[in-house]
GROMACS .gro file of C-alpha atoms in nm:
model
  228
    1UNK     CA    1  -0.804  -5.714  -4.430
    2UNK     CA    2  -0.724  -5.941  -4.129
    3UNK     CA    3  -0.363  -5.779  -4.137
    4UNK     CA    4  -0.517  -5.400  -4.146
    5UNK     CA    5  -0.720  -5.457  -3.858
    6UNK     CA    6  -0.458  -5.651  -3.663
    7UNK     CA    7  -0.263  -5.384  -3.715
    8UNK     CA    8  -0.515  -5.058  -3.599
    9UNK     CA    9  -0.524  -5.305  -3.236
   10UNK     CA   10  -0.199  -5.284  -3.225
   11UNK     CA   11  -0.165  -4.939  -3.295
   12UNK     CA   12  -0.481  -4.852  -3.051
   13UNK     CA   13  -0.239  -5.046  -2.789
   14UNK     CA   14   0.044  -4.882  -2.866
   15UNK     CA   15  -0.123  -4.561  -2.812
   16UNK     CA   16  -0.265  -4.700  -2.503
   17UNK     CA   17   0.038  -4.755  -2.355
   18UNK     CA   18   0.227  -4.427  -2.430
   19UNK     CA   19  -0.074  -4.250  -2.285
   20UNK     CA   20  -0.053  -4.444  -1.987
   21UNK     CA   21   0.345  -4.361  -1.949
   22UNK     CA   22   0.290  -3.972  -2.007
   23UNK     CA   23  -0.002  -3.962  -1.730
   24UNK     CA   24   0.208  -4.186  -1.489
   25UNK     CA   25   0.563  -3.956  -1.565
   26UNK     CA   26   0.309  -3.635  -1.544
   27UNK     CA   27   0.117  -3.719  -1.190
   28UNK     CA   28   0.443  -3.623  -0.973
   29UNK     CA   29   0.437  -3.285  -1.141
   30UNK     CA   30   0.109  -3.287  -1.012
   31UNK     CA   31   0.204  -3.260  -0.673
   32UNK     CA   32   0.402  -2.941  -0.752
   33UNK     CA   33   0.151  -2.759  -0.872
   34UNK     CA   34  -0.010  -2.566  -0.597
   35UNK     CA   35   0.373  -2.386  -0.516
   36UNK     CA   36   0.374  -2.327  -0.916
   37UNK     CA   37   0.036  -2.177  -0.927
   38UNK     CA   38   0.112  -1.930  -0.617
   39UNK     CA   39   0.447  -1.841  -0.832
   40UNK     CA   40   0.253  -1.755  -1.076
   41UNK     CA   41   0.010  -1.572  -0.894
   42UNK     CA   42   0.261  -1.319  -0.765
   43UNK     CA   43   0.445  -1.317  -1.079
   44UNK     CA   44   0.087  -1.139  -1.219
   45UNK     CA   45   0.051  -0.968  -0.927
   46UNK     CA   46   0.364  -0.792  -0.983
   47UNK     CA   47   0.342  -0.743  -1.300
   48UNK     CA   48  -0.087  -0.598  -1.292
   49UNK     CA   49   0.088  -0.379  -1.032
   50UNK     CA   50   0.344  -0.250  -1.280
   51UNK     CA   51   0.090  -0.177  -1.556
   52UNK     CA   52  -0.119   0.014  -1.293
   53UNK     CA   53   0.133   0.189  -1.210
   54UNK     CA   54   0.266   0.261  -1.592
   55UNK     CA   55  -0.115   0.366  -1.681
   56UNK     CA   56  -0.090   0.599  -1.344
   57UNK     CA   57  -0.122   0.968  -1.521
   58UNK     CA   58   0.072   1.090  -1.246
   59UNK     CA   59   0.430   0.882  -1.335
   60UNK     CA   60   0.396   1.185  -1.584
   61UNK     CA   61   0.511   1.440  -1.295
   62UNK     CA   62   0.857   1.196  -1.140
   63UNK     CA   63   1.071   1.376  -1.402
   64UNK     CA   64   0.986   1.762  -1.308
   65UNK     CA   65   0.958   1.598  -0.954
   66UNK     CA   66   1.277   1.427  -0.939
   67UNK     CA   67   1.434   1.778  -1.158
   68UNK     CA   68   1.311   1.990  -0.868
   69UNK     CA   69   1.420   1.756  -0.596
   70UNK     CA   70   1.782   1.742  -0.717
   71UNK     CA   71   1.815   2.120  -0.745
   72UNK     CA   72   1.701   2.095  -0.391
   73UNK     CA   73   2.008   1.890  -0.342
   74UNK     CA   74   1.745   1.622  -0.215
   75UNK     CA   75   1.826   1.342  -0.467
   76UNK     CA   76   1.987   1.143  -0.216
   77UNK     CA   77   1.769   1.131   0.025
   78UNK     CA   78   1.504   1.059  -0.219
   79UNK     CA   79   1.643   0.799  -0.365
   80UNK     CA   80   1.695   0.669  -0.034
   81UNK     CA   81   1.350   0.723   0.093
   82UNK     CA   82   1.194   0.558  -0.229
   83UNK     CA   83   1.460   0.234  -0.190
   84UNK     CA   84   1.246   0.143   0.203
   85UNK     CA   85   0.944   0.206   0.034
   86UNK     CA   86   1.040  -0.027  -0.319
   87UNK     CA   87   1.146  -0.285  -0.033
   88UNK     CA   88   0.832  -0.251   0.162
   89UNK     CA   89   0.553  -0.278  -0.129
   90UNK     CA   90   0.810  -0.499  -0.331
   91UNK     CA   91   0.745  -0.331  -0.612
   92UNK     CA   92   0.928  -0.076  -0.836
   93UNK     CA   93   1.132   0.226  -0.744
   94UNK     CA   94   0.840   0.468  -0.948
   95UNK     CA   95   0.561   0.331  -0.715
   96UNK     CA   96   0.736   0.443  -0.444
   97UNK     CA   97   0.821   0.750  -0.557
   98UNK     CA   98   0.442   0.834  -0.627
   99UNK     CA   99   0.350   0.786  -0.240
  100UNK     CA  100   0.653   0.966  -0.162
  101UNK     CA  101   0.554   1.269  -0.376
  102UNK     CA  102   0.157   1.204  -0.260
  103UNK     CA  103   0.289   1.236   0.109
  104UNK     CA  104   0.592   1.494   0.108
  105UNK     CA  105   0.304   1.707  -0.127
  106UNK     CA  106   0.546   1.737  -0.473
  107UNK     CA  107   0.256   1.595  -0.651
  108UNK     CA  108   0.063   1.872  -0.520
  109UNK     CA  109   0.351   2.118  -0.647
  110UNK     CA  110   0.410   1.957  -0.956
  111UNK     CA  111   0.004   1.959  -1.064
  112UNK     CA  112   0.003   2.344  -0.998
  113UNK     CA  113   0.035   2.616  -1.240
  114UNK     CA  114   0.301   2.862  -1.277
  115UNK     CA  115   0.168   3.082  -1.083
  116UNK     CA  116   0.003   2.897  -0.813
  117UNK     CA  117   0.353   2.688  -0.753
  118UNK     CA  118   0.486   2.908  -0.521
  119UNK     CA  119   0.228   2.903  -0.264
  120UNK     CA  120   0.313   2.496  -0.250
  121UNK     CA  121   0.541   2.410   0.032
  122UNK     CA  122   0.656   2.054  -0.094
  123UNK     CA  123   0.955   1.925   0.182
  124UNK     CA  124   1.212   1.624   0.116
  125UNK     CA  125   1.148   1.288   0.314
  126UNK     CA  126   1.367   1.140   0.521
  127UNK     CA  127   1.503   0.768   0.502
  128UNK     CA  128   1.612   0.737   0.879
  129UNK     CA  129   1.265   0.921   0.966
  130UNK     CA  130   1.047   0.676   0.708
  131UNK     CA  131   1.170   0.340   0.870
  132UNK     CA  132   1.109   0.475   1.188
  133UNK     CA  133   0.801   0.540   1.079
  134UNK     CA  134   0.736   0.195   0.978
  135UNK     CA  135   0.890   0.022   1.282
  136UNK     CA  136   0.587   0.234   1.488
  137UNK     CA  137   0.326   0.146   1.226
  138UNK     CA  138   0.428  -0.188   1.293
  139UNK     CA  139   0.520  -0.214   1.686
  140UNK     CA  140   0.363   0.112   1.829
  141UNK     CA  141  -0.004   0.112   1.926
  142UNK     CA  142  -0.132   0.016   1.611
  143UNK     CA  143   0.037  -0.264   1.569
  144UNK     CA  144  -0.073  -0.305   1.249
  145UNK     CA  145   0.038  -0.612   0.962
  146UNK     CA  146   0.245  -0.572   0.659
  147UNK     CA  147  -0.043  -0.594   0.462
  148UNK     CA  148  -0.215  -0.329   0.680
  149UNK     CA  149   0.052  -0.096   0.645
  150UNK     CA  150   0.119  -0.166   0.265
  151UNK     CA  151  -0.261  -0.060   0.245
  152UNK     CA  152  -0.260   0.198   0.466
  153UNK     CA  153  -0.020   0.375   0.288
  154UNK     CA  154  -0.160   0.314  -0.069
  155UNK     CA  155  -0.483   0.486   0.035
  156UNK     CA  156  -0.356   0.689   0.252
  157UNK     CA  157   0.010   0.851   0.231
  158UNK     CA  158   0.030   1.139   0.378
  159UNK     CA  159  -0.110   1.050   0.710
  160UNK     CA  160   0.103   0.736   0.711
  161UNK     CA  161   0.424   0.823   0.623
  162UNK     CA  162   0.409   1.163   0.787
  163UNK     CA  163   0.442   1.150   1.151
  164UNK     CA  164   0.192   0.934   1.198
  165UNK     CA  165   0.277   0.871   1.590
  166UNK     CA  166   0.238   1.244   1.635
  167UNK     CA  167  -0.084   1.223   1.457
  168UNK     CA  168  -0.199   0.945   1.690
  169UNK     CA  169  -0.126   1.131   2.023
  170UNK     CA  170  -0.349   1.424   1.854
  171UNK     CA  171  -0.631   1.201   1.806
  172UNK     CA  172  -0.606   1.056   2.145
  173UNK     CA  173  -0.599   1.386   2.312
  174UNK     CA  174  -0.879   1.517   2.137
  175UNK     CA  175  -1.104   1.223   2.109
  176UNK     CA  176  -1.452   1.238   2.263
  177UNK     CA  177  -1.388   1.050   2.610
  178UNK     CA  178  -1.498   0.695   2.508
  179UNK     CA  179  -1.301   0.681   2.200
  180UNK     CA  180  -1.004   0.767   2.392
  181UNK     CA  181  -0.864   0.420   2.486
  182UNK     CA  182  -0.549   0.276   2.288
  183UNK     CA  183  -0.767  -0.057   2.279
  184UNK     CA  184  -1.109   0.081   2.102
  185UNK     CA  185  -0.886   0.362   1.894
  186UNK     CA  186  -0.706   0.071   1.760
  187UNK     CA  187  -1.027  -0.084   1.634
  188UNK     CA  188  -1.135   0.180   1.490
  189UNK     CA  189  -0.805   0.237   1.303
  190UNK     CA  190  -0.867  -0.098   1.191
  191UNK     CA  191  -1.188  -0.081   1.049
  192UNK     CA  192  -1.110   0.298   0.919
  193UNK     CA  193  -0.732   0.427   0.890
  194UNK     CA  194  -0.891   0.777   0.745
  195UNK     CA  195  -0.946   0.834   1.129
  196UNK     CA  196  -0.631   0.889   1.219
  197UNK     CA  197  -0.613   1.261   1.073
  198UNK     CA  198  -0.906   1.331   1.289
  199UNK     CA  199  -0.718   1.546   1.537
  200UNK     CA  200  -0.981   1.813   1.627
  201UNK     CA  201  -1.250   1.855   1.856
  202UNK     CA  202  -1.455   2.148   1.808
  203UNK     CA  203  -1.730   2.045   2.118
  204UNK     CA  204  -1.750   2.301   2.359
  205UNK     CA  205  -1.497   2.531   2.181
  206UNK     CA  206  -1.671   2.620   1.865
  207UNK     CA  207  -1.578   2.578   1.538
  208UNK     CA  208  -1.247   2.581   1.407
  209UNK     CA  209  -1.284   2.536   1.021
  210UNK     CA  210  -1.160   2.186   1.027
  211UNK     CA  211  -1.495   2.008   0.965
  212UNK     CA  212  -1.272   1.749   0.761
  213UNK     CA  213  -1.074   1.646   1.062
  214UNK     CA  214  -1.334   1.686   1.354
  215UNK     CA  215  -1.428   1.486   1.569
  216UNK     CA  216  -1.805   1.640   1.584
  217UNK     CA  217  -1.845   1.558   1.248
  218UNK     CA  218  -1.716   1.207   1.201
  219UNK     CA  219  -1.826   1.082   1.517
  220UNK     CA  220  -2.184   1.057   1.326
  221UNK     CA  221  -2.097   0.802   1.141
  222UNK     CA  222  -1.857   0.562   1.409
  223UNK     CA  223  -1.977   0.234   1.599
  224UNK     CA  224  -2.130   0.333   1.871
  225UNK     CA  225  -1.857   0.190   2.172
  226UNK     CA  226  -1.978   0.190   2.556
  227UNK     CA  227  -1.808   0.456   2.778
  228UNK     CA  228  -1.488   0.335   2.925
   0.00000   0.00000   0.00000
């Protein structure tokens, strides 16, 4: 019996001691941690934003999309487009090709019937025209982030990857008088980038049947801002 329990110490030591040399070799991994975890982190990132994406119902419509692109001898251009988009989100060449077909209105064509088809005017993008496009978002006015533009976009693609600097002069020329400042139409950009398809003004001209996109309506529910 002496022997046995001579023995469990020196197994408990034994134990001990490895223990102690596993948490002293582990500690410097330690240290590397935090750059592992953000790894990680964008690692699920990417891949939650390629199972959105997959579950989408509308990656249904690329292949009659992309069919009726490439009989309108648009594939290239397309393809193109969809590659500054894929490098912009960093994500996969079918999420861009959903905002493309969200902006250039294919999804629009592609969800219609038959019939109904026809009456959809659906036009091919533009890779030279969608970096510029970018650079403005970017440099112009706006000056808006990456992440700002990457959301932007997402939420909103047809007014920001469709000549969305000819857009901007709209809503500056028909913005009531103390929204129209580069300044305080930033801001308000900022805080809501649905505003910059407001490019009517129906005040002292009557209505125009663009309630959507008036100013008259949505200025009911802006910040109120001090005359400049």
């Amino acid at each position: 019996k002496p022997h046995t329990s001579t023995g469990r110490r020196r197994i408990k030591i034994s134990i001990k001691m490895v223990a102690s040399s596993l948490l002293f070799c582990f500690i410097p991994l330690l240290k590397n941690l935090p750059f592992t975890g953000n790894r990680a982190l964008q690692s699920r990132s990417r891949i939650v934003t390629a199972a959105s994406i997959s579950t989408d119902p509308n990656v249904d419509l690329l292949p009659d999309i992309r069919e009726a692109v490439m009989e309108a001898d648009g594939e290239q251009v397309w393809k193109e487009s969809a590659q500054v988009l894929s490098d912009l989100f960093g994500s996969s060449e079918e999420e861009a090709e959903l905002y493309l077909a969200d902006a250039f209105r294919w999804k629009a064509w592609a969800k219609a019937s038959d019939m109904m088809k026809r009456f959809q005017k659906p036009v091919l993008p533009d890779a030279a025209k969608v970096r510029d496009t970018l650079v403005w978002l970017k440099e112009g006015p706006l000056e808006l982030s990456d992440e700002q533009v990457r959301s932007n976009i997402r939420n909103y693609p047809g007014i920001y990857l469709v000549e969305p600097k000819e857009s901007y002069r709209k809503v500056m020329g028909s913005a009531p008088r103390k929204y129209r400042d580069a300044t305080v139409l930033k801001e308000l950009i900022s805080d809501d980038p649905n505003i910059l398809q407001v490019t009517f003004n129906c005040d002292g001209e009557g209505c125009q049947s663009e309630c959507g996109s008036c100013w008259v309506a949505y200025e009911n529910r802006l910040p109120s801002i001090p005359d400049f």
